[in-house]
Structures are given as C-alpha cells and as structure tokens.
Coordinates of C-alpha atoms in Angstrom, one line a residue:
Chain C
M20 CA 107.9 118.1 80.6
G21 CA 104.3 117.6 81.8
V22 CA 105.6 115.5 84.7
V23 CA 107.9 118.1 86.2
K24 CA 105.2 120.7 86.0
L25 CA 102.7 118.4 87.7
I26 CA 105.0 117.8 90.6
E27 CA 105.6 121.5 91.3
I28 CA 102.0 122.4 91.2
K29 CA 101.0 119.4 93.2
E30 CA 103.4 120.5 96.0
E31 CA 101.9 124.0 96.0
I32 CA 98.4 122.7 96.2
L33 CA 99.4 120.2 98.9
A34 CA 101.0 123.1 100.9
E35 CA 97.7 125.1 100.7
N36 CA 95.7 122.0 101.6
K37 CA 98.0 121.3 104.6
E38 CA 97.4 124.8 106.0
L39 CA 93.6 124.5 105.6
A40 CA 93.7 121.0 107.2
S41 CA 95.7 122.4 110.2
E42 CA 93.1 125.1 110.7
L43 CA 90.3 122.6 110.5
R44 CA 91.9 120.3 113.0
E45 CA 92.3 123.1 115.5
S46 CA 88.8 124.5 115.0
L47 CA 87.3 121.0 115.5
A48 CA 89.4 120.5 118.7
S49 CA 88.1 123.8 120.0
V50 CA 84.5 122.6 119.9
G51 CA 85.4 119.1 121.2
V52 CA 85.0 117.1 117.9
Y53 CA 87.4 114.3 117.1
L54 CA 87.8 113.5 113.4
V55 CA 88.9 110.0 112.3
N56 CA 89.9 109.5 108.7
L57 CA 89.6 105.9 107.2
M58 CA 91.7 105.1 104.2
S59 CA 92.1 101.8 102.1
S60 CA 91.7 100.3 98.7
P61 CA 88.2 99.9 97.3
G62 CA 86.4 97.1 99.1
S63 CA 88.8 96.6 102.0
G64 CA 86.0 97.3 104.6
K65 CA 85.9 101.1 105.4
T66 CA 82.1 101.2 105.5
S67 CA 81.9 97.9 107.3
L68 CA 84.4 99.1 110.0
I69 CA 82.3 102.3 110.4
L70 CA 79.1 100.3 110.8
R71 CA 80.7 97.9 113.3
S72 CA 82.2 100.8 115.3
L73 CA 78.9 102.6 115.4
E74 CA 77.2 99.5 116.9
R75 CA 79.7 99.6 119.7
L76 CA 80.2 103.4 120.2
K77 CA 76.9 105.1 119.3
D78 CA 75.4 104.7 122.8
G79 CA 78.3 106.4 124.6
H80 CA 79.1 109.0 122.0
Q81 CA 77.5 111.6 119.6
I82 CA 78.7 110.4 116.2
S83 CA 78.2 111.5 112.6
V84 CA 79.8 110.1 109.4
I85 CA 81.1 111.8 106.3
E86 CA 81.3 109.5 103.3
G87 CA 83.5 110.4 100.4
D88 CA 83.0 108.7 97.0
I89 CA 83.5 109.5 93.4
D90 CA 79.9 108.7 92.8
S91 CA 76.9 107.0 94.5
M92 CA 75.1 107.4 97.9
V93 CA 75.1 103.7 98.9
D94 CA 77.6 104.1 101.8
A95 CA 75.8 107.1 103.4
E96 CA 72.5 105.2 103.1
A97 CA 74.0 102.2 104.9
V98 CA 75.1 104.5 107.8
A99 CA 71.7 106.3 107.9
A100 CA 70.0 102.9 108.2
Q101 CA 71.7 102.5 111.6
G102 CA 70.1 105.8 112.7
V103 CA 73.3 107.8 112.5
E104 CA 73.5 111.1 110.5
A105 CA 75.6 110.8 107.3
V106 CA 76.8 113.3 104.8
Q107 CA 77.7 112.0 101.3
I108 CA 80.5 113.9 99.5
K109 CA 80.5 113.1 95.8
T110 CA 84.0 114.1 94.6
G111 CA 83.1 114.0 90.9
G112 CA 86.3 112.5 89.6
S113 CA 88.7 113.3 92.4
C114 CA 90.7 110.3 93.7
H115 CA 90.9 111.5 97.4
L116 CA 89.3 113.9 99.9
N117 CA 91.1 117.2 100.6
A118 CA 90.5 119.6 103.5
A119 CA 88.3 121.9 101.5
M120 CA 85.9 119.0 100.7
V121 CA 85.9 117.9 104.4
E122 CA 85.2 121.4 105.5
K123 CA 82.1 121.5 103.3
G124 CA 81.0 118.1 104.7
L125 CA 81.5 119.3 108.3
G126 CA 79.4 122.4 107.5
Q127 CA 76.4 120.1 107.1
L128 CA 76.8 118.8 110.7
D129 CA 75.7 120.2 114.0
L130 CA 79.2 120.1 115.5
A131 CA 78.2 121.5 118.9
N132 CA 76.3 118.3 119.6
L133 CA 79.0 115.8 118.4
D134 CA 82.1 114.4 119.8
L135 CA 83.2 112.0 117.1
V136 CA 83.1 112.1 113.3
F137 CA 84.2 109.2 111.0
L138 CA 85.4 110.3 107.6
E139 CA 85.4 107.6 104.9
N140 CA 87.9 108.6 102.2
V141 CA 87.7 107.5 98.6
G142 CA 88.9 103.9 98.1
N143 CA 92.5 104.3 97.0
L144 CA 95.7 103.2 98.7
V145 CA 97.8 105.9 97.1
C146 CA 96.4 109.4 96.8
P147 CA 94.5 109.8 100.2
A148 CA 97.8 109.3 102.0
E149 CA 99.2 112.4 100.4
S150 CA 96.5 114.8 101.3
D151 CA 95.8 115.9 104.9
T152 CA 92.0 115.9 105.5
G153 CA 92.2 117.8 108.9
A154 CA 91.6 114.6 110.8
H155 CA 93.1 113.9 114.2
L156 CA 93.6 110.3 113.5
D157 CA 94.5 108.5 110.3
V158 CA 93.5 104.9 110.1
A159 CA 94.6 102.6 107.2
I160 CA 92.8 99.3 106.4
L161 CA 94.4 96.4 104.6
S162 CA 92.2 93.3 103.9
V163 CA 93.7 89.8 103.7
P164 CA 92.7 89.1 100.1
E165 CA 94.8 92.1 99.0
G166 CA 98.0 90.3 100.1
D167 CA 100.9 90.8 102.5
D168 CA 103.2 92.6 100.1
K169 CA 101.2 95.9 100.0
P170 CA 103.6 97.8 102.4
L171 CA 106.4 97.1 99.9
K172 CA 104.4 98.6 97.0
Y173 CA 102.4 101.5 98.7
P174 CA 104.7 102.5 101.6
L175 CA 103.4 106.0 102.3
I176 CA 100.0 105.1 103.7
F177 CA 101.6 102.5 106.0
R178 CA 104.3 105.0 107.1
T179 CA 101.9 107.7 108.0
C180 CA 98.9 106.0 109.5
D181 CA 98.1 106.1 113.3
A182 CA 96.6 102.6 113.3
L183 CA 96.6 99.7 110.9
M184 CA 93.5 97.5 110.6
V185 CA 94.1 94.1 109.0
N186 CA 90.5 93.2 108.0
K187 CA 88.9 90.0 106.8
V188 CA 91.1 87.8 109.0
D189 CA 88.2 85.3 109.0
C190 CA 89.4 84.2 105.6
L191 CA 93.1 83.9 106.5
D192 CA 93.0 80.1 105.8
Y193 CA 91.7 80.7 102.3
F194 CA 94.4 83.1 101.1
D195 CA 98.1 82.8 100.9
F196 CA 98.7 85.6 103.4
D197 CA 101.8 85.6 105.6
R198 CA 100.9 87.5 108.8
E199 CA 104.5 87.6 110.1
A200 CA 105.7 89.0 106.8
L201 CA 103.0 91.7 106.8
V202 CA 103.9 92.7 110.4
R203 CA 107.6 92.8 109.5
R204 CA 107.1 94.9 106.4
F205 CA 104.7 97.2 108.3
R206 CA 107.1 97.7 111.2
R207 CA 110.0 98.6 108.9
L208 CA 107.9 101.6 107.9
N209 CA 106.0 102.4 111.1
E210 CA 107.3 101.4 114.6
V211 CA 104.5 103.0 116.7
A212 CA 101.0 102.6 115.2
P213 CA 99.1 99.7 116.7
L214 CA 98.0 96.8 114.3
F215 CA 94.5 95.3 114.9
E216 CA 93.5 92.0 113.3
I217 CA 89.8 92.3 112.7
S218 CA 86.9 90.8 110.9
C219 CA 84.0 93.1 110.2
K220 CA 82.1 89.9 109.2
T221 CA 82.4 88.1 112.5
G222 CA 83.1 91.1 114.8
Q223 CA 86.6 89.8 115.8
G224 CA 88.9 92.5 117.1
I225 CA 86.2 95.3 117.0
E226 CA 86.1 95.5 120.8
E227 CA 89.9 96.0 121.1
W228 CA 89.8 98.7 118.3
C229 CA 86.9 100.6 119.9
D230 CA 88.6 100.5 123.3
W231 CA 91.7 101.9 121.8
L232 CA 89.8 104.5 119.9
E233 CA 87.9 105.6 123.0
N234 CA 91.2 105.9 124.9
R235 CA 92.7 108.1 122.1
L236 CA 89.5 110.2 122.2
S237 CA 89.8 110.8 126.0
V238 CA 93.6 111.5 125.8
D239 CA 93.7 113.6 122.6
R240 CA 90.4 115.5 122.7
Chain L
M3 CA 90.9 128.1 95.0
G4 CA 93.4 125.2 95.0
V5 CA 90.7 122.8 93.6
V6 CA 89.8 124.9 90.6
K7 CA 93.4 125.4 89.7
L8 CA 94.1 121.7 90.0
I9 CA 91.4 120.8 87.5
E10 CA 92.6 123.2 84.9
I11 CA 96.2 122.1 85.1
K12 CA 95.2 118.5 85.2
E13 CA 93.2 118.9 82.0
E14 CA 96.2 120.5 80.3
I15 CA 98.5 117.7 81.4
L16 CA 96.0 115.0 80.4
A17 CA 95.8 116.6 76.9
E18 CA 99.6 116.5 76.6
N19 CA 99.6 113.0 77.8
K20 CA 96.9 111.9 75.4
E21 CA 98.9 113.3 72.5
L22 CA 102.1 111.4 73.5
A23 CA 100.0 108.2 74.1
S24 CA 98.5 108.4 70.6
E25 CA 102.0 108.7 69.1
L26 CA 103.2 105.8 71.2
R27 CA 100.2 103.6 70.1
E28 CA 100.9 104.3 66.4
S29 CA 104.6 103.8 66.6
L30 CA 104.1 100.4 68.4
A31 CA 101.6 99.4 65.8
S32 CA 104.1 100.2 63.0
V33 CA 106.6 97.7 64.5
G34 CA 103.9 95.1 65.2
V35 CA 103.8 95.4 69.0
Y36 CA 100.5 95.1 70.8
L37 CA 100.4 96.8 74.2
V38 CA 97.9 95.6 76.9
N39 CA 97.3 97.8 80.0
L40 CA 96.1 96.0 83.2
M41 CA 94.4 98.1 85.8
S42 CA 92.8 97.3 89.2
S43 CA 92.9 98.0 92.9
P44 CA 95.9 96.8 94.8
G45 CA 95.9 93.0 95.2
S46 CA 93.1 92.2 92.7
G47 CA 95.4 90.0 90.7
K48 CA 97.2 92.0 88.0
T49 CA 100.5 90.2 88.4
S50 CA 98.7 86.8 88.8
L51 CA 96.8 87.3 85.6
I52 CA 100.0 88.2 83.8
L53 CA 101.7 85.1 85.1
R54 CA 98.8 82.9 84.1
S55 CA 98.6 84.5 80.6
L56 CA 102.4 84.0 80.1
E57 CA 102.1 80.3 80.8
R58 CA 99.4 80.0 78.1
L59 CA 100.8 82.5 75.5
K60 CA 104.6 82.5 75.8
D61 CA 105.2 79.6 73.4
G62 CA 103.2 81.2 70.6
H63 CA 104.3 84.8 71.1
Q64 CA 107.3 87.0 71.9
I65 CA 106.2 88.7 75.1
S66 CA 107.7 91.2 77.6
V67 CA 106.2 92.8 80.7
I68 CA 106.5 96.3 82.1
E69 CA 105.7 96.5 85.8
G70 CA 104.6 99.8 87.3
D71 CA 104.8 100.3 91.1
I72 CA 105.3 103.1 93.4
D73 CA 108.1 101.1 95.0
S74 CA 109.6 97.6 95.1
M75 CA 110.8 95.1 92.4
V76 CA 108.8 92.0 93.5
D77 CA 106.4 91.9 90.5
A78 CA 109.2 92.2 87.9
E79 CA 111.1 89.4 89.8
A80 CA 108.0 87.2 89.7
V81 CA 107.8 87.6 85.9
A82 CA 111.5 87.1 85.3
A83 CA 111.3 83.9 87.3
Q84 CA 109.1 82.6 84.4
G85 CA 111.9 83.3 82.0
V86 CA 110.2 86.4 80.5
E87 CA 111.9 89.7 80.2
A88 CA 110.5 92.3 82.7
V89 CA 111.1 96.0 83.1
Q90 CA 110.2 97.6 86.5
I91 CA 109.1 101.2 86.5
K92 CA 109.2 102.8 90.0
T93 CA 106.9 105.8 89.9
G94 CA 108.3 107.4 93.1
G95 CA 105.0 108.6 94.5
S96 CA 102.9 108.7 91.3
C97 CA 99.5 107.0 91.5
H98 CA 99.4 105.9 87.9
L99 CA 101.5 105.3 84.8
N100 CA 101.4 108.0 82.1
A101 CA 102.6 107.7 78.5
A102 CA 106.0 109.3 79.2
M103 CA 106.8 106.6 81.8
V104 CA 105.6 103.8 79.5
E105 CA 107.8 105.3 76.7
K106 CA 110.8 105.0 79.0
G107 CA 109.9 101.4 79.9
L108 CA 109.5 100.5 76.2
G109 CA 112.9 102.0 75.5
Q110 CA 114.4 99.1 77.6
L111 CA 112.9 96.5 75.3
D112 CA 113.9 95.0 72.0
L113 CA 110.6 95.9 70.2
A114 CA 111.7 94.4 66.9
N115 CA 111.6 91.0 68.4
L116 CA 108.3 91.3 70.3
D117 CA 104.6 91.1 69.4
L118 CA 103.0 91.5 72.8
V119 CA 103.8 93.6 75.9
F120 CA 101.8 93.5 79.1
L121 CA 101.8 96.7 81.1
E122 CA 100.9 96.4 84.8
N123 CA 99.6 99.7 86.0
V124 CA 99.9 101.0 89.6
G125 CA 97.3 99.4 91.9
N126 CA 94.5 102.0 91.9
L127 CA 91.0 101.9 90.6
V128 CA 90.7 105.6 90.1
C129 CA 93.7 107.5 88.6
P130 CA 95.0 105.0 86.0
A131 CA 91.6 105.2 84.2
E132 CA 92.1 108.9 83.6
S133 CA 95.5 108.6 82.0
D134 CA 96.1 107.1 78.5
T135 CA 99.2 104.9 78.6
G136 CA 99.4 104.4 74.8
A137 CA 98.1 100.8 75.2
H138 CA 95.9 99.2 72.4
L139 CA 93.8 97.4 75.0
D140 CA 92.7 98.5 78.5
V141 CA 91.8 95.7 80.8
A142 CA 90.2 96.2 84.2
I143 CA 90.3 93.6 87.0
L144 CA 87.8 93.4 89.8
S145 CA 88.2 90.7 92.4
V146 CA 85.3 89.1 94.3
P147 CA 86.4 90.2 97.8
E148 CA 86.2 93.9 96.7
G149 CA 82.4 93.6 96.3
D150 CA 79.8 93.9 93.6
D151 CA 79.2 97.7 94.2
K152 CA 82.4 99.0 92.7
P153 CA 80.9 100.1 89.3
L154 CA 78.6 102.4 91.3
K155 CA 81.5 104.0 93.1
Y156 CA 84.3 104.0 90.5
P157 CA 82.4 104.3 87.2
L158 CA 85.2 105.6 84.9
I159 CA 87.4 102.5 84.8
F160 CA 84.4 100.3 84.1
R161 CA 83.1 102.7 81.4
T162 CA 86.4 102.9 79.5
C163 CA 87.8 99.3 79.8
D164 CA 87.9 97.0 76.7
A165 CA 87.5 93.9 78.9
L166 CA 86.5 93.3 82.5
M167 CA 88.1 90.4 84.4
V168 CA 86.2 89.2 87.5
N169 CA 89.0 87.5 89.4
K170 CA 89.0 85.2 92.5
V171 CA 85.7 83.6 91.5
D172 CA 87.0 80.5 93.4
C173 CA 85.9 82.3 96.6
L174 CA 82.4 83.4 95.4
D175 CA 80.8 81.1 98.1
Y176 CA 82.8 82.8 100.8
F177 CA 81.9 86.4 100.1
D178 CA 78.6 88.2 99.8
F179 CA 79.0 89.0 96.1
D180 CA 76.0 89.2 93.8
R181 CA 77.2 88.3 90.2
E182 CA 74.0 89.4 88.6
A183 CA 74.1 92.8 90.3
L184 CA 77.7 93.2 89.2
V185 CA 76.9 92.4 85.6
R186 CA 73.9 94.7 85.6
R187 CA 75.9 97.6 87.1
F188 CA 78.7 97.0 84.6
R189 CA 76.4 96.8 81.6
R190 CA 74.8 100.2 82.5
L191 CA 78.3 101.7 82.0
N192 CA 79.7 99.5 79.3
E193 CA 77.6 97.6 76.7
V194 CA 80.4 96.1 74.6
A195 CA 83.4 95.0 76.7
P196 CA 83.4 91.2 77.4
L197 CA 83.3 90.1 81.0
F198 CA 85.5 87.1 82.0
E199 CA 85.0 85.2 85.2
I200 CA 88.4 83.9 86.2
S201 CA 90.5 82.5 89.0
C202 CA 94.2 83.0 88.8
K203 CA 94.4 80.5 91.7
T204 CA 92.7 77.6 89.9
G205 CA 93.2 78.7 86.3
Q206 CA 89.4 78.9 85.6
G207 CA 88.6 81.2 82.7
I208 CA 92.2 81.8 81.7
E209 CA 91.8 79.8 78.4
E210 CA 88.8 81.8 77.3
W211 CA 90.6 85.1 78.1
C212 CA 93.7 84.1 76.2
D213 CA 91.7 82.9 73.2
W214 CA 89.9 86.2 73.1
L215 CA 93.2 88.2 73.5
E216 CA 94.9 86.2 70.7
N217 CA 91.9 87.0 68.5
R218 CA 92.2 90.7 69.3
L219 CA 95.9 90.5 68.5
S220 CA 95.3 89.0 65.1
V221 CA 92.5 91.4 64.3
D222 CA 93.9 94.7 65.7
R223 CA 97.6 94.2 65.1

C-alpha cells in the first residue's frame, strides 16, 4: 500500500519541481549564467573535478560554486581555498538537490557578475538523476574503482546525462575495469553524450573537458 | 511547498515500513533465519563481500541471498554461480529496499531450510539507511577509493550500522586515505559497531568478519 502511495505523490512533487526548474533555467539564461550540475556516487570525484576545472577556467570566466551535502562544509571550504566563492547547502537528510534548494543557493550569489556556476549534487547515483535542478548541463561522473557494470544497474543517470566523466583512470591497471564494456553499456543508453576519460589526480583529460565545456558555454549561453 | 509535503508523507510511509519490518524480523526469528542487510555506495563491494562470505560460511550454514538492484540480474547470477540460491529484486526506479520488497523476496525462499540470508541493498549511501528492511544486522561498507571524509557527509548510515567494513584496503597506498581520520570520524557517530579492514580482492580480514558474524548468529538467533 505504502509503495503505491509513495509513487503517486513522488510524481506530483517531481512535476512541481520540473516546473520550478524550467523557470530557474530560463531566468538564469536571461542574465547570462550557465549552470552545470555534477552528479555521482560518493567519492567519485565531484569536488576534485570542480577544483581542477576552476584552475583551468577561473581566469577566463566569472565562476561560483554551490555545494550540496547532507551535512558538513568541507567541500565549500576546499573551493573557497581556491579563491572562488562557494555556497554550501546542507540538505538535512535529503538524498538529492531539488530546484527549490538550488534557487535558495543561487539567491546567495551575485548573478549579474557571473557567467558559470558549478552545482555539486549530493553523492548518490540514483536520486539526483530523477530531480531536475534547473541546470543547463547535467554531468555524470563514474570512477574506475566503482566498476564497469554501473550502467546496467543504475541506467537513468547514464541515459539522461549530457556528458560522462570516467574519473580515476590513473588506477585503471589496478582495478578489473573493462573500458570497452563500459563504453558499450553506456552507448546502449546514451548515443550522444561525450565520454571523457580523466584523472583529477594527474590532470589527464581535464583540458579536453574544459575545452568542450567552454564550447557548450559559447553555443548554449 | 513540495518539500514540506514530502517530509510529512515520507515520515508516514517510514512509520508503516517500520511496522512491517518489525513483523518481518520477528517472524524470521521464529523460524530461525538471520537476515543481514548490506549497504554501501555503488561499487564499494557488497556483492564481493557476499561472495567471499559464502566461500567461508556455506559449508557450515544454509544460506540464500536476496539481491536488490534498480535493474539487471548480474549480481544474482554471480551468487548462483557459487551454487547458492539467489533471488533478484528489481526495484524499478526505487533507490532502496523497503520491508515490503524484502518480504516478497523472502517469499521465494524455503525459509524452513535456511539459517542465514544476505540481503544486498541498492547501491546508495543515503536512502537505504533511512528504511528498515526487517534485517537483524545492518552492515555498512565503505571502500578506500571513496575517501575518509564520508562519515562527515553521510552520517546516518555510519550512525546506525551494526558493523562497518572498510573494503579495498589492498589499495591504501594508492589513495590519499587517512585511516585514523576515518576511525575518529566514525567513532564520533558510532561507539559500538566493530570496524573491519578487509579486501575482497586478497581475502584480508574476511576470516575475522565471518568469525564475528557467526558469533552474532549464535548469540542473536
């Protein structure tokens, strides 16, 4: 019984969220701000990817970061240490960011003086993929130690992402990770999103990702 | 608006679930079956821990496995390949197992001839910790590549688990993982649950974990 009820209410809430997210996306576009939502399991490298991207992009762009976590400020502090403004959203218990939370985070930023905002979602490969944050670009990260079978088990995030980052490729030799199997499983779900092999540890692939992101920014914004 | 509504309904559903879970726990105890719920992020090693534990325990115990995944049968097939009965629950989109799903899975098993059932939850460090499955023992797994800061960000699962497995310790040298910081952060949330350092790749720590589990089985069951 509980299950059926949950699904109906969930759909209603998702529909309300979708509407707010669309409004948010349009209103950001009207002031020239591009919002990039990063999603992955805990510890796949969302914060590391943001830090690497800031190194490469912060001279040419006005960037801020919104960090979403159930608890703690450690990610926002890491961003601030790079001299970039960061807003920490503590979700309490919530397993993902929704558009209302993102709207509150954006309210803390001086949008008129920004062109790019990175949004770090709660570490979770399931729920964030269901909830539109209002972002213009949804980026999924999978790290090598998690395994090449994840698209089989968590298809939605791979199906809906605009780019897939395969992080921690520096340790490919250490883990039993079949790159071709991963690509094949990903392509069955998503034919268009680019796949970047990166290492936030060594910097591999960061240049290509940032070039691509800058191109999307100039085309989409 | 949506957010407030969600929380109220969620609490109601969690209360209903809790009741069913308690019934399930009692009814399993009455037929001498001990249910062990394994929770972690995707790719932390839930299936590998089950496979290693089966190697060590299957001669002395009658064991079955219930695998929970959003999609795919790969985990159940891996268990079945060891000659152990496995039931695969496909949750559709749901991000965690609840007691009603577990009840259905148990319905597929010949409980009279079992003493131990492993339950592999959906890969997610957030939502499974909120939802009682009816298990007698809740085990959390954190793998080294995920990082030592996870108790700060995802406190609930660390607070409520009955045992914490730190998996993939074979690659401790490769990652920037501070064991002492992890233990300190874990102990701030949980003073009693044992912490096992294991490697499902090399077998390290599996003997200690299985000894402890057998002891719990003989005391609790």
